[in-house]
CSV table of C-alpha atoms in Angstrom, one decimal:
chain,number,residue,atom,x,y,z
A,24,UNK,CA,-144.6,-63.7,-124.8
A,25,UNK,CA,-147.3,-62.5,-127.3
A,26,UNK,CA,-147.8,-58.8,-128.5
A,27,UNK,CA,-151.2,-57.7,-126.8
A,28,UNK,CA,-151.8,-55.1,-129.5
A,29,UNK,CA,-152.3,-57.9,-132.3
A,30,UNK,CA,-155.6,-59.3,-133.3
A,31,UNK,CA,-156.4,-62.2,-130.8
A,32,UNK,CA,-157.6,-64.2,-133.5
A,33,UNK,CA,-154.5,-63.9,-135.5
A,34,UNK,CA,-152.6,-64.6,-132.4
A,35,UNK,CA,-154.7,-68.0,-132.0
A,36,UNK,CA,-154.3,-69.0,-135.4
A,37,UNK,CA,-150.5,-68.8,-135.4
A,38,UNK,CA,-150.1,-70.4,-132.0
A,39,UNK,CA,-152.3,-73.5,-133.1
A,40,UNK,CA,-150.4,-73.6,-136.5
A,41,UNK,CA,-147.0,-73.4,-134.8
A,42,UNK,CA,-147.9,-76.4,-132.4
A,43,UNK,CA,-149.7,-78.5,-134.9
A,44,UNK,CA,-147.0,-78.1,-137.4
A,45,UNK,CA,-144.1,-78.8,-134.9
A,46,UNK,CA,-146.3,-82.0,-133.6
A,47,UNK,CA,-145.7,-80.4,-129.8
A,48,UNK,CA,-148.1,-80.9,-127.0
A,49,UNK,CA,-146.1,-79.4,-123.9
A,50,UNK,CA,-147.2,-77.1,-121.4
A,51,UNK,CA,-146.0,-73.9,-123.2
A,52,UNK,CA,-148.9,-74.2,-125.5
A,53,UNK,CA,-151.3,-73.6,-122.6
A,54,UNK,CA,-149.2,-70.9,-121.3
A,55,UNK,CA,-149.1,-68.9,-124.4
A,56,UNK,CA,-153.0,-69.6,-124.9
A,57,UNK,CA,-153.6,-68.2,-121.3
A,58,UNK,CA,-151.4,-65.4,-121.9
A,59,UNK,CA,-153.5,-63.8,-124.7
A,60,UNK,CA,-156.5,-63.9,-122.6
A,61,UNK,CA,-154.7,-62.4,-119.2
A,62,UNK,CA,-155.7,-58.7,-119.1
A,63,UNK,CA,-152.9,-56.2,-119.0
A,64,UNK,CA,-155.0,-54.4,-116.4
A,65,UNK,CA,-156.1,-56.7,-113.6
A,66,UNK,CA,-158.4,-54.1,-112.1
A,67,UNK,CA,-160.9,-53.6,-114.9
A,68,UNK,CA,-164.1,-54.9,-114.3
A,69,UNK,CA,-164.9,-56.2,-117.8
A,70,UNK,CA,-165.8,-59.4,-118.7
A,71,UNK,CA,-163.0,-61.7,-120.7
A,72,UNK,CA,-164.6,-62.6,-123.8
A,73,UNK,CA,-163.4,-66.1,-125.5
A,74,UNK,CA,-165.8,-65.7,-128.3
A,75,UNK,CA,-162.7,-65.6,-130.8
A,76,UNK,CA,-161.3,-69.1,-129.4
A,77,UNK,CA,-164.8,-70.6,-129.5
A,78,UNK,CA,-165.5,-69.4,-133.3
A,79,UNK,CA,-162.1,-70.5,-134.4
A,80,UNK,CA,-162.8,-74.1,-132.9
A,81,UNK,CA,-166.3,-74.0,-134.6
A,82,UNK,CA,-164.7,-73.3,-138.1
A,83,UNK,CA,-161.6,-75.4,-137.9
A,84,UNK,CA,-161.4,-79.2,-137.4
A,85,UNK,CA,-158.0,-79.6,-136.8
A,86,UNK,CA,-157.8,-76.8,-134.3
A,87,UNK,CA,-160.8,-78.5,-132.3
A,88,UNK,CA,-159.2,-82.0,-132.4
A,89,UNK,CA,-155.8,-80.7,-131.4
A,90,UNK,CA,-157.1,-78.7,-128.6
A,91,UNK,CA,-159.5,-81.9,-127.5
A,92,UNK,CA,-156.3,-84.2,-127.7
A,93,UNK,CA,-154.1,-81.6,-125.7
A,94,UNK,CA,-156.4,-81.1,-123.0
A,95,UNK,CA,-157.2,-84.7,-122.5
A,96,UNK,CA,-153.4,-85.4,-122.4
A,97,UNK,CA,-152.6,-82.5,-119.9
A,98,UNK,CA,-155.5,-83.0,-117.5
A,99,UNK,CA,-156.3,-86.7,-117.7
A,100,UNK,CA,-155.9,-88.3,-114.0
A,101,UNK,CA,-154.1,-85.4,-112.7
A,102,UNK,CA,-154.3,-85.6,-108.8
A,103,UNK,CA,-155.5,-82.7,-107.2
A,104,UNK,CA,-156.2,-83.5,-103.8
A,105,UNK,CA,-153.2,-81.7,-102.3
A,106,UNK,CA,-154.5,-78.5,-103.6
A,107,UNK,CA,-157.5,-78.9,-101.5
A,108,UNK,CA,-155.7,-80.0,-98.5
A,109,UNK,CA,-152.7,-77.8,-98.4
A,110,UNK,CA,-152.7,-74.7,-100.6
A,111,UNK,CA,-153.3,-71.6,-98.5
A,112,UNK,CA,-153.7,-73.5,-95.2
A,113,UNK,CA,-151.4,-73.0,-92.3
A,114,UNK,CA,-149.0,-75.9,-91.9
A,115,UNK,CA,-147.5,-75.2,-88.9
A,116,UNK,CA,-148.3,-73.7,-85.4
A,117,UNK,CA,-145.0,-71.8,-85.6
A,118,UNK,CA,-145.8,-68.1,-87.0
A,119,UNK,CA,-142.3,-67.0,-87.9
A,120,UNK,CA,-141.7,-70.4,-89.2
A,121,UNK,CA,-144.5,-70.2,-91.6
A,122,UNK,CA,-143.6,-66.7,-92.6
A,123,UNK,CA,-140.2,-67.8,-93.5
A,124,UNK,CA,-141.4,-70.8,-95.4
A,125,UNK,CA,-143.8,-68.7,-97.6
A,126,UNK,CA,-141.3,-66.3,-98.2
A,127,UNK,CA,-139.0,-68.9,-99.4
A,128,UNK,CA,-141.6,-70.4,-101.6
A,129,UNK,CA,-142.1,-66.8,-103.2
A,130,UNK,CA,-138.3,-67.0,-104.1
A,131,UNK,CA,-137.6,-70.4,-104.7
A,132,UNK,CA,-141.1,-72.0,-105.5
A,133,UNK,CA,-141.5,-75.7,-104.7
A,134,UNK,CA,-142.1,-77.9,-107.7
A,135,UNK,CA,-144.7,-80.6,-107.2
A,136,UNK,CA,-144.4,-83.9,-109.3
A,137,UNK,CA,-145.8,-83.5,-112.7
A,138,UNK,CA,-148.4,-86.1,-112.4
A,139,UNK,CA,-150.3,-83.4,-110.3
A,140,UNK,CA,-152.7,-81.1,-111.5
A,141,UNK,CA,-150.7,-78.4,-109.1
A,142,UNK,CA,-147.6,-78.8,-111.6
A,143,UNK,CA,-149.7,-77.8,-114.1
A,144,UNK,CA,-151.2,-75.1,-112.3
A,145,UNK,CA,-148.1,-73.5,-111.3
A,146,UNK,CA,-146.6,-73.2,-114.7
A,147,UNK,CA,-150.0,-71.7,-116.4
A,148,UNK,CA,-151.8,-69.6,-113.6
A,149,UNK,CA,-148.8,-68.3,-111.7
A,150,UNK,CA,-149.9,-64.9,-110.7
A,151,UNK,CA,-151.8,-64.2,-107.8
A,152,UNK,CA,-154.4,-62.0,-109.4
A,153,UNK,CA,-155.3,-64.9,-111.9
A,154,UNK,CA,-158.4,-66.0,-110.0
A,155,UNK,CA,-159.7,-62.5,-110.2
A,156,UNK,CA,-160.1,-62.3,-114.4
A,157,UNK,CA,-160.7,-66.1,-114.6
A,158,UNK,CA,-164.0,-65.3,-112.5
A,159,UNK,CA,-164.9,-62.6,-115.4
A,160,UNK,CA,-165.1,-65.4,-117.9
A,161,UNK,CA,-169.0,-65.9,-118.7
A,162,UNK,CA,-170.0,-69.5,-117.7
A,163,UNK,CA,-171.9,-69.9,-120.8
A,164,UNK,CA,-168.9,-69.5,-122.9
A,165,UNK,CA,-166.9,-72.0,-120.7
A,166,UNK,CA,-169.8,-74.3,-121.3
A,167,UNK,CA,-169.7,-73.5,-124.7
A,168,UNK,CA,-166.0,-74.5,-124.9
A,169,UNK,CA,-166.3,-77.8,-123.2
A,170,UNK,CA,-169.0,-78.9,-125.6
A,171,UNK,CA,-166.7,-78.1,-128.5
A,172,UNK,CA,-163.9,-80.0,-127.1
A,173,UNK,CA,-165.9,-82.8,-125.4
A,174,UNK,CA,-163.5,-81.9,-122.5
A,175,UNK,CA,-165.7,-83.7,-119.9
A,176,UNK,CA,-166.6,-86.7,-121.9
A,177,UNK,CA,-162.9,-87.4,-122.7
A,178,UNK,CA,-161.8,-86.8,-119.1
A,179,UNK,CA,-164.0,-89.1,-117.6
A,180,UNK,CA,-163.6,-92.2,-120.0
A,181,UNK,CA,-160.4,-93.8,-118.2
A,182,UNK,CA,-161.7,-93.3,-114.6
A,183,UNK,CA,-165.0,-92.6,-113.9
A,184,UNK,CA,-164.8,-91.6,-110.3
A,185,UNK,CA,-161.5,-90.1,-110.5
A,186,UNK,CA,-162.8,-86.6,-109.4
A,187,UNK,CA,-165.2,-88.1,-106.8
A,188,UNK,CA,-162.4,-90.2,-105.3
A,189,UNK,CA,-160.1,-87.1,-105.1
A,190,UNK,CA,-162.4,-85.1,-103.3
A,191,UNK,CA,-163.4,-87.6,-100.8
A,192,UNK,CA,-159.7,-88.4,-100.2
A,193,UNK,CA,-159.1,-84.7,-99.5
A,194,UNK,CA,-161.8,-84.3,-97.3
A,195,UNK,CA,-160.9,-87.2,-95.2
A,196,UNK,CA,-157.2,-85.8,-95.0
A,197,UNK,CA,-158.6,-82.2,-93.8
A,198,UNK,CA,-161.0,-83.9,-91.3
A,199,UNK,CA,-158.3,-86.3,-89.9
A,200,UNK,CA,-156.0,-83.2,-89.4
A,201,UNK,CA,-158.6,-80.7,-88.0
A,202,UNK,CA,-159.8,-83.5,-85.4
A,203,UNK,CA,-156.2,-84.3,-84.2
A,204,UNK,CA,-155.5,-80.6,-83.7
A,205,UNK,CA,-158.6,-80.1,-81.9
A,206,UNK,CA,-158.0,-83.0,-79.4
A,207,UNK,CA,-154.5,-81.0,-78.2
A,208,UNK,CA,-154.5,-80.1,-74.6
A,209,UNK,CA,-154.0,-76.6,-75.3
A,210,UNK,CA,-156.6,-76.5,-77.5
A,211,UNK,CA,-159.3,-78.5,-75.0
A,212,UNK,CA,-158.4,-76.2,-72.3
A,213,UNK,CA,-159.6,-73.1,-74.1
A,214,UNK,CA,-163.2,-74.6,-74.1
A,215,UNK,CA,-163.6,-76.1,-70.6
A,216,UNK,CA,-167.5,-75.8,-70.9
A,217,UNK,CA,-167.5,-78.4,-73.5
A,218,UNK,CA,-165.2,-80.9,-72.2
A,219,UNK,CA,-167.7,-83.2,-70.6
A,220,UNK,CA,-169.7,-83.2,-74.0
A,221,UNK,CA,-169.0,-85.4,-77.0
A,222,UNK,CA,-166.5,-84.1,-79.2
A,223,UNK,CA,-168.0,-82.6,-82.6
A,224,UNK,CA,-164.9,-83.1,-84.3
A,225,UNK,CA,-164.9,-87.1,-83.5
A,226,UNK,CA,-168.4,-87.1,-84.8
A,227,UNK,CA,-168.0,-85.5,-87.9
A,228,UNK,CA,-165.1,-87.8,-88.5
A,229,UNK,CA,-167.2,-90.8,-88.0
A,230,UNK,CA,-170.4,-89.1,-90.1
A,231,UNK,CA,-167.9,-88.1,-92.9
A,232,UNK,CA,-166.5,-92.0,-92.9
A,233,UNK,CA,-170.3,-93.3,-93.4
A,234,UNK,CA,-171.1,-90.7,-95.9
A,235,UNK,CA,-167.9,-91.6,-98.1
A,236,UNK,CA,-168.3,-95.4,-97.8
A,237,UNK,CA,-171.9,-95.3,-99.0
A,238,UNK,CA,-170.8,-93.0,-101.9
A,239,UNK,CA,-168.2,-95.2,-103.1
A,240,UNK,CA,-170.5,-98.5,-102.5
A,241,UNK,CA,-173.4,-97.1,-104.5
A,242,UNK,CA,-170.8,-96.3,-107.4
A,243,UNK,CA,-172.2,-92.6,-107.2
A,244,UNK,CA,-170.2,-89.6,-107.8
A,245,UNK,CA,-173.1,-87.3,-106.3
A,246,UNK,CA,-175.8,-87.6,-103.5
A,247,UNK,CA,-178.7,-85.5,-103.3
A,248,UNK,CA,-179.2,-82.5,-101.1
A,249,UNK,CA,-181.8,-83.7,-99.4
A,250,UNK,CA,-179.2,-86.8,-98.0
A,251,UNK,CA,-179.5,-87.3,-94.5
A,252,UNK,CA,-175.9,-87.9,-94.0
A,253,UNK,CA,-174.8,-84.6,-95.9
A,254,UNK,CA,-177.4,-82.7,-93.5
A,255,UNK,CA,-175.9,-84.5,-90.2
A,256,UNK,CA,-172.1,-83.3,-91.5
A,257,UNK,CA,-173.4,-80.0,-92.2
A,258,UNK,CA,-174.9,-79.8,-88.7
A,259,UNK,CA,-171.6,-80.9,-87.0
A,260,UNK,CA,-169.6,-78.8,-89.2
A,261,UNK,CA,-171.7,-75.8,-87.4
A,262,UNK,CA,-170.9,-77.1,-84.0
A,263,UNK,CA,-167.3,-77.3,-85.0
A,264,UNK,CA,-167.3,-73.7,-86.2
A,265,UNK,CA,-169.0,-72.8,-82.8
A,266,UNK,CA,-166.1,-74.8,-81.0
A,267,UNK,CA,-163.6,-72.8,-82.5
A,268,UNK,CA,-165.5,-69.6,-82.0
A,269,UNK,CA,-166.1,-70.3,-78.2
A,270,UNK,CA,-162.1,-70.8,-78.0
A,271,UNK,CA,-161.4,-67.5,-79.4
A,272,UNK,CA,-163.9,-65.8,-77.1
A,273,UNK,CA,-162.2,-67.4,-74.4
A,274,UNK,CA,-158.9,-66.1,-75.0
A,275,UNK,CA,-159.7,-63.1,-72.7
A,276,UNK,CA,-160.6,-65.2,-69.6
A,277,UNK,CA,-157.6,-68.0,-70.3
A,278,UNK,CA,-155.4,-65.9,-72.4
A,279,UNK,CA,-153.8,-67.5,-75.4
A,280,UNK,CA,-150.4,-68.3,-76.8
A,281,UNK,CA,-149.3,-67.7,-80.4
A,282,UNK,CA,-149.1,-71.4,-80.9
A,283,UNK,CA,-152.9,-72.1,-79.9
A,284,UNK,CA,-153.6,-69.2,-81.8
A,285,UNK,CA,-152.3,-70.6,-85.0
A,286,UNK,CA,-153.7,-73.8,-84.2
A,287,UNK,CA,-157.1,-72.5,-83.7
A,288,UNK,CA,-156.6,-70.6,-87.1
A,289,UNK,CA,-155.6,-73.6,-88.9
A,290,UNK,CA,-158.7,-75.4,-87.7
A,291,UNK,CA,-160.9,-72.7,-88.9
A,292,UNK,CA,-159.2,-72.6,-92.5
A,293,UNK,CA,-159.8,-76.5,-92.6
A,294,UNK,CA,-163.7,-76.0,-91.7
A,295,UNK,CA,-163.7,-73.3,-94.5
A,296,UNK,CA,-162.3,-75.3,-96.9
A,297,UNK,CA,-164.4,-78.4,-96.0
A,298,UNK,CA,-167.5,-76.2,-96.2
A,299,UNK,CA,-166.3,-75.1,-99.9
A,300,UNK,CA,-165.4,-78.4,-101.3
A,301,UNK,CA,-168.1,-80.7,-99.6
A,302,UNK,CA,-171.2,-79.1,-101.9
A,303,UNK,CA,-169.3,-80.6,-104.6
A,304,UNK,CA,-170.3,-84.0,-103.7
A,305,UNK,CA,-174.0,-83.1,-104.0
A,306,UNK,CA,-175.9,-82.4,-107.2
A,307,UNK,CA,-179.8,-82.7,-107.9
A,308,UNK,CA,-179.4,-82.1,-111.5
A,309,UNK,CA,-177.3,-82.7,-114.7
A,310,UNK,CA,-177.1,-78.9,-115.0
A,311,UNK,CA,-175.9,-78.4,-111.5
A,312,UNK,CA,-173.3,-80.8,-112.2
A,313,UNK,CA,-171.6,-79.3,-115.0
A,314,UNK,CA,-171.9,-76.0,-113.3
A,315,UNK,CA,-170.1,-77.3,-110.1
A,316,UNK,CA,-167.5,-78.8,-112.3
A,317,UNK,CA,-166.6,-75.4,-113.7
A,318,UNK,CA,-167.0,-74.0,-109.9
A,319,UNK,CA,-164.5,-76.4,-108.9
A,320,UNK,CA,-161.7,-76.0,-111.6
A,321,UNK,CA,-162.0,-72.1,-110.6
A,322,UNK,CA,-161.8,-72.9,-106.7
A,323,UNK,CA,-158.7,-75.0,-107.3
A,324,UNK,CA,-157.0,-72.2,-109.3
A,325,UNK,CA,-157.8,-69.7,-106.5
A,326,UNK,CA,-156.5,-72.4,-103.8
A,327,UNK,CA,-153.2,-72.8,-105.7
A,328,UNK,CA,-152.8,-69.0,-106.1
A,329,UNK,CA,-153.0,-68.3,-102.5
A,330,UNK,CA,-150.6,-71.2,-101.4
A,331,UNK,CA,-147.6,-68.4,-100.7
A,332,UNK,CA,-150.1,-65.6,-99.7
A,333,UNK,CA,-148.2,-63.7,-96.8
A,334,UNK,CA,-150.3,-60.7,-96.3
A,335,UNK,CA,-153.4,-62.8,-95.7
A,336,UNK,CA,-151.5,-65.4,-93.4
A,337,UNK,CA,-150.2,-62.6,-91.3
A,338,UNK,CA,-153.3,-60.7,-91.1
A,339,UNK,CA,-155.5,-63.6,-90.0
A,340,UNK,CA,-152.6,-64.7,-87.4
A,341,UNK,CA,-152.5,-61.3,-85.9
A,342,UNK,CA,-156.0,-60.2,-85.9
A,343,UNK,CA,-157.2,-61.9,-82.7
A,344,UNK,CA,-153.8,-60.6,-80.9
A,345,UNK,CA,-154.7,-57.3,-82.1
A,346,UNK,CA,-158.0,-57.3,-80.8
A,347,UNK,CA,-156.9,-58.8,-77.5
A,348,UNK,CA,-154.4,-55.6,-77.3
A,349,UNK,CA,-157.0,-53.2,-78.2
A,350,UNK,CA,-159.7,-54.5,-76.1
A,351,UNK,CA,-157.4,-54.8,-72.6
A,352,UNK,CA,-156.1,-51.4,-73.6
A,353,UNK,CA,-159.5,-49.9,-74.0
A,354,UNK,CA,-160.3,-51.2,-70.9
A,355,UNK,CA,-157.4,-49.7,-69.0
A,356,UNK,CA,-158.0,-46.5,-70.9
A,357,UNK,CA,-161.3,-46.2,-69.1
A,358,UNK,CA,-159.6,-45.3,-65.9
A,359,UNK,CA,-158.3,-42.3,-67.4
A,360,UNK,CA,-161.6,-40.9,-68.5
A,361,UNK,CA,-164.1,-38.8,-66.1
A,362,UNK,CA,-167.6,-39.0,-66.0
A,363,UNK,CA,-168.9,-36.2,-63.6
A,364,UNK,CA,-167.7,-33.5,-61.6
A,365,UNK,CA,-166.2,-35.7,-58.9
A,366,UNK,CA,-164.1,-37.7,-61.2
A,367,UNK,CA,-163.0,-34.6,-62.8
A,368,UNK,CA,-161.8,-32.9,-59.7
A,369,UNK,CA,-160.5,-36.7,-58.5
A,370,UNK,CA,-158.4,-36.4,-61.7
A,371,UNK,CA,-157.1,-32.8,-60.9
A,372,UNK,CA,-156.0,-34.4,-57.6
A,373,UNK,CA,-154.0,-37.2,-58.9
A,374,UNK,CA,-152.4,-35.3,-61.9
A,375,UNK,CA,-151.2,-32.7,-59.1
A,376,UNK,CA,-149.3,-35.6,-57.3
A,377,UNK,CA,-148.1,-36.9,-60.8
A,378,UNK,CA,-146.7,-33.5,-60.9
A,379,UNK,CA,-145.3,-33.5,-57.8
A,380,UNK,CA,-143.1,-36.8,-58.8
A,381,UNK,CA,-142.3,-35.2,-62.3
A,382,UNK,CA,-140.8,-32.1,-60.4
A,383,UNK,CA,-138.4,-34.5,-58.6
A,384,UNK,CA,-137.6,-36.6,-61.5
A,385,UNK,CA,-136.8,-33.3,-63.8
A,386,UNK,CA,-134.1,-32.0,-61.0
A,387,UNK,CA,-132.6,-35.6,-60.6
A,388,UNK,CA,-132.0,-36.0,-64.2
A,389,UNK,CA,-130.2,-32.6,-64.3
A,390,UNK,CA,-128.1,-33.6,-61.4
A,391,UNK,CA,-127.4,-36.9,-63.0
A,392,UNK,CA,-126.4,-34.8,-66.0
A,393,UNK,CA,-123.3,-33.9,-64.0
A,394,UNK,CA,-121.9,-37.5,-63.1
A,395,UNK,CA,-119.0,-38.1,-64.9
A,396,UNK,CA,-119.5,-41.4,-67.1
A,397,UNK,CA,-120.3,-42.8,-70.6
A,398,UNK,CA,-123.1,-42.4,-73.1
A,399,UNK,CA,-124.2,-45.5,-71.8
A,400,UNK,CA,-123.9,-44.9,-68.4
A,401,UNK,CA,-126.0,-41.5,-68.7
A,402,UNK,CA,-128.5,-43.5,-70.7
A,403,UNK,CA,-128.9,-46.3,-67.8
A,404,UNK,CA,-129.1,-43.6,-65.1
A,405,UNK,CA,-131.8,-41.4,-67.1
A,406,UNK,CA,-134.0,-44.5,-67.5
A,407,UNK,CA,-133.7,-45.9,-64.2
A,408,UNK,CA,-134.9,-42.3,-63.1
A,409,UNK,CA,-137.6,-42.4,-65.1
A,410,UNK,CA,-138.5,-46.1,-64.1
A,411,UNK,CA,-138.4,-45.3,-60.5
A,412,UNK,CA,-140.4,-42.1,-61.0
A,413,UNK,CA,-143.1,-43.9,-63.0
A,414,UNK,CA,-142.9,-46.8,-60.1
A,415,UNK,CA,-143.6,-44.4,-57.5
A,416,UNK,CA,-146.4,-42.5,-59.6
A,417,UNK,CA,-148.1,-45.9,-60.3
A,418,UNK,CA,-147.8,-47.0,-56.5
A,419,UNK,CA,-149.2,-43.7,-55.3
A,420,UNK,CA,-152.3,-43.8,-57.8
A,421,UNK,CA,-151.1,-40.5,-59.5
A,422,UNK,CA,-151.7,-39.7,-62.8
A,423,UNK,CA,-149.3,-38.8,-65.7
A,424,UNK,CA,-150.5,-36.6,-68.4
A,425,UNK,CA,-148.1,-38.3,-71.2
A,426,UNK,CA,-149.3,-41.9,-70.6
A,427,UNK,CA,-153.1,-40.8,-71.2
A,428,UNK,CA,-153.4,-40.8,-75.1
A,429,UNK,CA,-151.7,-43.8,-75.5
A,430,UNK,CA,-154.4,-45.7,-73.4
A,431,UNK,CA,-157.4,-43.7,-74.3
A,432,UNK,CA,-156.6,-43.9,-77.8
A,433,UNK,CA,-157.8,-47.5,-77.9
A,434,UNK,CA,-160.9,-46.9,-75.6
A,435,UNK,CA,-162.0,-44.2,-78.7
A,436,UNK,CA,-161.6,-46.9,-81.2
A,437,UNK,CA,-163.5,-49.2,-79.1
A,438,UNK,CA,-166.3,-46.8,-78.8
A,439,UNK,CA,-166.5,-45.7,-82.2
A,440,UNK,CA,-166.5,-49.6,-83.3
A,441,UNK,CA,-169.4,-50.3,-81.0
A,442,UNK,CA,-171.5,-47.3,-81.9
A,443,UNK,CA,-170.9,-48.5,-85.7
A,444,UNK,CA,-172.4,-51.9,-84.5
A,445,UNK,CA,-175.2,-50.2,-82.9
A,446,UNK,CA,-178.2,-51.1,-85.2
A,447,UNK,CA,-180.8,-49.7,-82.7
A,448,UNK,CA,-179.9,-46.3,-83.7
A,449,UNK,CA,-181.8,-44.9,-86.4
A,450,UNK,CA,-180.8,-41.6,-86.9
A,451,UNK,CA,-176.7,-41.5,-87.5
A,452,UNK,CA,-176.5,-38.1,-86.2
A,453,UNK,CA,-177.6,-39.2,-82.8
A,454,UNK,CA,-175.2,-42.2,-82.9
A,455,UNK,CA,-172.1,-40.0,-83.6
A,456,UNK,CA,-173.4,-37.3,-81.0
A,457,UNK,CA,-172.9,-40.2,-78.3
A,458,UNK,CA,-169.5,-40.5,-79.6
A,459,UNK,CA,-169.0,-36.9,-79.6
A,460,UNK,CA,-170.0,-36.5,-76.0
A,461,UNK,CA,-167.4,-39.5,-75.4
A,462,UNK,CA,-164.6,-37.6,-77.3
A,463,UNK,CA,-165.4,-34.3,-75.3
A,464,UNK,CA,-165.1,-36.4,-71.9
A,465,UNK,CA,-161.7,-37.9,-72.8
A,466,UNK,CA,-160.5,-34.2,-74.0
A,467,UNK,CA,-161.7,-32.7,-70.8
A,468,UNK,CA,-160.0,-35.5,-68.9
A,469,UNK,CA,-156.6,-35.0,-70.6
A,470,UNK,CA,-156.9,-31.3,-70.4
A,471,UNK,CA,-157.3,-31.6,-66.5
A,472,UNK,CA,-154.4,-34.1,-66.1
A,473,UNK,CA,-152.1,-31.7,-68.0
A,474,UNK,CA,-152.8,-28.8,-66.1
A,475,UNK,CA,-152.6,-30.8,-62.7
A,476,UNK,CA,-149.1,-32.0,-63.8
A,477,UNK,CA,-147.8,-28.6,-65.0
A,478,UNK,CA,-149.5,-26.6,-62.0
A,479,UNK,CA,-147.6,-28.7,-59.6
A,480,UNK,CA,-144.4,-29.8,-61.3
A,481,UNK,CA,-143.4,-26.4,-62.6
A,482,UNK,CA,-143.3,-24.5,-58.8
A,483,UNK,CA,-142.0,-27.9,-57.4
A,484,UNK,CA,-139.0,-27.9,-59.8
A,485,UNK,CA,-138.5,-23.9,-59.1
A,486,UNK,CA,-138.5,-24.8,-55.3
A,487,UNK,CA,-135.7,-27.8,-55.8
A,488,UNK,CA,-133.6,-25.4,-57.6
A,489,UNK,CA,-134.0,-22.5,-55.0
A,490,UNK,CA,-133.3,-25.0,-52.5
A,491,UNK,CA,-130.0,-26.6,-54.3
A,492,UNK,CA,-128.9,-23.3,-54.5
A,493,UNK,CA,-129.3,-21.9,-50.8
A,494,UNK,CA,-128.2,-25.2,-49.2
A,495,UNK,CA,-125.4,-26.4,-51.5
A,496,UNK,CA,-124.5,-23.4,-53.4
A,497,UNK,CA,-125.5,-25.1,-56.9
A,498,UNK,CA,-127.4,-22.8,-59.3
A,499,UNK,CA,-129.1,-25.3,-61.4
A,500,UNK,CA,-130.9,-22.9,-63.4
A,501,UNK,CA,-127.8,-20.7,-64.5
A,502,UNK,CA,-125.9,-23.7,-66.1
A,503,UNK,CA,-128.9,-25.4,-67.7
A,504,UNK,CA,-131.6,-23.1,-68.8
A,505,UNK,CA,-130.0,-22.3,-72.2
A,506,UNK,CA,-129.6,-26.0,-73.4
A,507,UNK,CA,-132.7,-27.3,-71.9
A,508,UNK,CA,-134.9,-24.3,-73.7
A,509,UNK,CA,-132.7,-25.2,-77.0
A,510,UNK,CA,-133.5,-29.1,-76.5
A,511,UNK,CA,-137.3,-28.2,-76.4
A,512,UNK,CA,-137.5,-26.2,-79.4
A,513,UNK,CA,-139.6,-27.4,-82.1
A,514,UNK,CA,-137.4,-25.6,-84.7
A,515,UNK,CA,-134.0,-26.0,-83.6
A,516,UNK,CA,-134.0,-29.7,-82.2
A,517,UNK,CA,-135.9,-32.9,-83.1
A,518,UNK,CA,-137.9,-32.4,-79.9
A,519,UNK,CA,-141.1,-33.3,-82.1
A,520,UNK,CA,-139.5,-36.4,-83.5
A,521,UNK,CA,-138.3,-37.3,-79.9
A,522,UNK,CA,-141.8,-37.1,-78.5
A,523,UNK,CA,-143.4,-39.3,-81.4
A,524,UNK,CA,-140.7,-41.9,-80.7
A,525,UNK,CA,-141.7,-41.6,-76.9
A,526,UNK,CA,-145.4,-42.0,-77.6
A,527,UNK,CA,-145.0,-45.0,-79.5
A,528,UNK,CA,-142.8,-46.4,-76.4
A,529,UNK,CA,-145.6,-45.3,-74.2
A,530,UNK,CA,-148.2,-47.3,-76.2
A,531,UNK,CA,-145.9,-50.4,-76.1
A,532,UNK,CA,-145.4,-50.1,-72.3
A,533,UNK,CA,-149.3,-49.9,-72.0
A,534,UNK,CA,-149.6,-53.1,-73.9
A,535,UNK,CA,-146.9,-54.9,-72.0
A,536,UNK,CA,-148.5,-53.9,-68.7
């Protein structure tokens, strides 16, 4: 590891001399060269300056000849199609298997064959943050470096169409895989409105086959941007994107499994990859060709660095499921929000009914505490008491205030997002005043539900205590008041923590419902 505090030019001289004297041309040279320029602060927005290296190569013929020979030997005919087809793209429809596989790659990375470009990139650009600082290298300096080393000329001597063949093969693999997955029954049934139409996936497969044949037969590396085949592929590509979007949009009507979600996500990733790679077969000038060669190199490094990115994969995979949960919970939460005077007093009425049931539940729990059984037995009885009580509340159409926040929270977020997407509102104060009115409605609804529950539950519980004392001679209040008051104390008991845990599971129960 090189000392970053030393002058970069001195480090470069030492690096070149050491490798030239020892007649070494292994991968370690490139690793050390990149390490000199890899910044210690990745978040810094500063440009990465290669002027020291460019000046040194311009002044010293032996260094320039060594680097030219080294780059030619290191990168010539290195296959890179697998980076395009696989790196960063979900390989399996099983979500948990994919997570386990990426975790395994983090701990024990797969080592590709040495004849592939991925092998070189794994050794040299091994940090996830590498694409960020590479993007900050000025394209002009990269072009100067290519000119000094004659890298492009050397690279194309032995195989004139090697780069093009790799891209064409990778795109063919992506399209074949994508088309096969799109034809699966579980995916097709997500888009019944398009089943009687010609599949855009089959059409793009045929169109690209014709495009690649014409490219190879003509002995070209590029077609111009006005090529009709290229334009037709892009039209079909857009239709494929719309197909996947329609499938995702239909998920709230037909439902969607995790497996189908993963399959659609993989198709979408493959479409994005095709959209990024296909333009590298299109060029209208020599200057554009050089710019695209540089762009392709940066993109391959970025793809390779993303191959074991767990965070992005989990985020993409759970995005739709999170949306569906929020969407359905938000719609359910609308039933707990009053809009006018009649609904407000109707909420008071249903909440009073809920308070009536809660009063019975509280007394039955106190009675169950005297049952001689194990801790598990008490937990079971208490759970059944609550479960039966909630079932009765639901069947009778009553309301429980403790259930409302878990349901209305999603409705609030949905309303806030809708306001943020509303571009017709010019005055932001007007936009947020609408949300403020909505929030006030939620607060009033929650308040009246709480009042209804407490106003009825408290006297009902007192009445039941009085009845048990007069009928059976069992004074529940005398025996239980002190431990119950202590258990509800926010200072002398973990009541707040218990309430928070209950809130989480109330939300989960709403999702399950």
